[in-house]
Tab-separated table of C-alpha atoms in Angstrom:
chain	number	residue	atom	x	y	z
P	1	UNK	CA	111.570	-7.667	51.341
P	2	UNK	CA	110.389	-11.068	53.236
P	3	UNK	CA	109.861	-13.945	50.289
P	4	UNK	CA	106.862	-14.582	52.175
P	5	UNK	CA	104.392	-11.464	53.704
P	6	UNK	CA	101.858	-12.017	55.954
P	7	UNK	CA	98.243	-12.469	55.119
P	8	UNK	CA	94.812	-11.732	56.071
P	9	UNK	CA	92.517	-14.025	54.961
P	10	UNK	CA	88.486	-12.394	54.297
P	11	UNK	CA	89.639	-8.720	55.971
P	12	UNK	CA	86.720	-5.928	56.374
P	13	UNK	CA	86.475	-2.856	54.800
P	14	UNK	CA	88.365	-1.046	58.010
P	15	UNK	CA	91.052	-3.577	58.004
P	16	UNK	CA	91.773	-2.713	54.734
P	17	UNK	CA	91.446	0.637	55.015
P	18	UNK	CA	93.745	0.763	57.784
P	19	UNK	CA	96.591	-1.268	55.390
P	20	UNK	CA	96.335	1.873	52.450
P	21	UNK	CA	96.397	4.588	55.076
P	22	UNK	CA	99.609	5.617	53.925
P	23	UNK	CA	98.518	5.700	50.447
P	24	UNK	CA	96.682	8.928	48.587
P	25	UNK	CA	93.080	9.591	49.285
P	26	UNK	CA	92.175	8.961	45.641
P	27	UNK	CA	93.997	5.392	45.919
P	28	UNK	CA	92.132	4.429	49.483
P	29	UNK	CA	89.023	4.894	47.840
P	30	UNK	CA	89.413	3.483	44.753
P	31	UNK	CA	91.156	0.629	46.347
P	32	UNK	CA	87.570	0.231	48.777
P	33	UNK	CA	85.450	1.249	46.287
P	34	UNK	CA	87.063	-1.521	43.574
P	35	UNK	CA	86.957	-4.697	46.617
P	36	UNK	CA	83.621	-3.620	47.144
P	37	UNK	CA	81.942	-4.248	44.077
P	38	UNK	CA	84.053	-7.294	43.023
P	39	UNK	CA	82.328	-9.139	46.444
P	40	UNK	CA	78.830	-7.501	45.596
P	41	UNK	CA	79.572	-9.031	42.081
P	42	UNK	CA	80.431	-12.007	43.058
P	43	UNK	CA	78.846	-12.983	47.065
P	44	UNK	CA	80.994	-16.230	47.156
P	45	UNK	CA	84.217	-15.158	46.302
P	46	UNK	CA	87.046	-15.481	48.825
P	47	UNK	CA	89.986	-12.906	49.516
P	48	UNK	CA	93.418	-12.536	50.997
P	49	UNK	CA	95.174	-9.524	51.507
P	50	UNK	CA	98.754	-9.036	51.766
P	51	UNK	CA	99.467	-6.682	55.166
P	52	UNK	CA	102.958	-5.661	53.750
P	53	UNK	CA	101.908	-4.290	50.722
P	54	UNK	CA	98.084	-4.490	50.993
P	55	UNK	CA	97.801	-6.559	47.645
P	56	UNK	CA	94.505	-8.189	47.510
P	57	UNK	CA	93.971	-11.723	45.942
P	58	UNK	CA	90.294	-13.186	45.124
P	59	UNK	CA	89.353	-17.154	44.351
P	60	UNK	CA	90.721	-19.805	46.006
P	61	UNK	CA	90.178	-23.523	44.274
P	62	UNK	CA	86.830	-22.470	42.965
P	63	UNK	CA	88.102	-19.884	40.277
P	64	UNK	CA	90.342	-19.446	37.689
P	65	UNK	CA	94.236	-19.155	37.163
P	66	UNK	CA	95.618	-22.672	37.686
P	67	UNK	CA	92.871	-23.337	39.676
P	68	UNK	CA	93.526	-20.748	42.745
P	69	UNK	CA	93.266	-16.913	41.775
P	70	UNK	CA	90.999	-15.050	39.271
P	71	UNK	CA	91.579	-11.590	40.246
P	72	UNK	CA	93.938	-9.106	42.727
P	73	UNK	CA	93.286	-5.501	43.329
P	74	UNK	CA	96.771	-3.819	43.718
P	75	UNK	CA	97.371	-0.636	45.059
P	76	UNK	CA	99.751	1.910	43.469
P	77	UNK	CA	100.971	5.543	44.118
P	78	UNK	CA	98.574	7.291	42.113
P	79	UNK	CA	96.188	4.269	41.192
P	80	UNK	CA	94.644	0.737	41.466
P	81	UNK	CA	95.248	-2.065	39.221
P	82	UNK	CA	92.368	-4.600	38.746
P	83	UNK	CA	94.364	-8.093	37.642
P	84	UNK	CA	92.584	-10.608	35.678
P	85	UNK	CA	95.412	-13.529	35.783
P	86	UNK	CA	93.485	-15.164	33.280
P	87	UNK	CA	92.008	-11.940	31.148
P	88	UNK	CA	93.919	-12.522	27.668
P	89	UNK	CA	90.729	-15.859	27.698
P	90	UNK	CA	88.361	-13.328	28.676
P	91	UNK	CA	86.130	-11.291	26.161
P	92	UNK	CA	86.213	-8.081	26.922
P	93	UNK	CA	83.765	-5.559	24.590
P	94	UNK	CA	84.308	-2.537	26.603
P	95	UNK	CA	88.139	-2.901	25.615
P	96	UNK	CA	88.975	-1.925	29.163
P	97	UNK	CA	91.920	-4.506	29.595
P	98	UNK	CA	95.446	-3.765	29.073
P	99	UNK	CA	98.411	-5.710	28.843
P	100	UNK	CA	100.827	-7.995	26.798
P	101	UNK	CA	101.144	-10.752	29.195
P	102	UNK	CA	100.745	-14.613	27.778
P	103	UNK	CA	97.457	-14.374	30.347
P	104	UNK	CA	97.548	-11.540	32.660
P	105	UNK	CA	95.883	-8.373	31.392
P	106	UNK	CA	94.598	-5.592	34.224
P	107	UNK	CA	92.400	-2.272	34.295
P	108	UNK	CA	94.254	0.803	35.908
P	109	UNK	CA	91.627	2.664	37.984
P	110	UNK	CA	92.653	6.294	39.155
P	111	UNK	CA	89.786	7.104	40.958
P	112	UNK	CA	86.590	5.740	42.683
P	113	UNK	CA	84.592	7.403	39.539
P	114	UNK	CA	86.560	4.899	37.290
P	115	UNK	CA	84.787	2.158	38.834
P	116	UNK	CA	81.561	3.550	38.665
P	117	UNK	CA	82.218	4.505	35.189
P	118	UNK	CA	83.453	1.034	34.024
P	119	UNK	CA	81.400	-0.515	36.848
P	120	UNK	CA	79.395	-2.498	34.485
P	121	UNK	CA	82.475	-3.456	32.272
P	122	UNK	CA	84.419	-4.859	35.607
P	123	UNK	CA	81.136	-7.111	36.861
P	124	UNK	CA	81.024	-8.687	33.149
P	125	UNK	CA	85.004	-9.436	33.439
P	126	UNK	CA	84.448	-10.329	37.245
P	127	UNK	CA	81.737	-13.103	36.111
P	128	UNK	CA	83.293	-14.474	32.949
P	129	UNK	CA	86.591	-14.607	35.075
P	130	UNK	CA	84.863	-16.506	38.212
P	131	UNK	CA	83.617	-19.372	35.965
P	132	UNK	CA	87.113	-19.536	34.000
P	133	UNK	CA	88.298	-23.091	35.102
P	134	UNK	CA	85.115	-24.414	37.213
P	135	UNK	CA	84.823	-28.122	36.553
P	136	UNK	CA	81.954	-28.917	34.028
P	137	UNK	CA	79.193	-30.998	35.070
């Protein structure tokens, strides 16, 4: 593996799809479904996405971890993982997160009814996490 993979910076919805086309149905979707409502949840956010391994991360200056990331959608063989890179700091009532991390934590989404299910749950994370490290006036 390269120590450096190529990105994409802001891809659409078919570029993506086209990077996960090797992956199971049930991933694609949740994978679309899951980049989909983090931008409706949050209209400013920028993304990158990895074209190697089709890892997408969202911030850049204006959010959270160490003032880059707040969030990456990872696809897996069977599922998606949502990370928060800051989500041990975030509250998190629907006790969706998982993890033992110092400050990672992440939601393992099998299918695109998981994020309608725990759509709600994800936009409160998604929010709390976008305003994580913004400068205070």
């Amino acid at each position: 593996m390269a120590k450096e993979h190529p990105h994409l910076d802001g891809a659409s919805v078919p570029e993506l799809r086209q990077l996960v086309l090797d992956h199971a149905e049930n991933v694609r979707e949740t994978y679309i479904a899951l980049h989909e409502l983090i931008v409706d949840t949050l209209p400013d956010v920028r993304w990158s996405v990895d074209t190697v391994d089709a890892g997408i991360g969202y911030g850049a200056h204006q959010f959270g971890y160490n003032g880059w990331g707040m969030a990456a959608v990872e696809p897996h063989s069977r599922w998606v993982n949502l990370q928060l890179l800051a989500g041990a700091r975030l509250p998190d009532p629907a006790d969706i997160l998982v993890g033992t991390a110092a400050a990672m934590r992440h939601v393992k989404l099998h299918n695109p009814g998981d994020v309608v299910v725990h759509g709600q749950a994800l936009r409160e994370l998604l929010t709390a996490a976008s305003v994580l490290n913004q400068p205070r006036p």
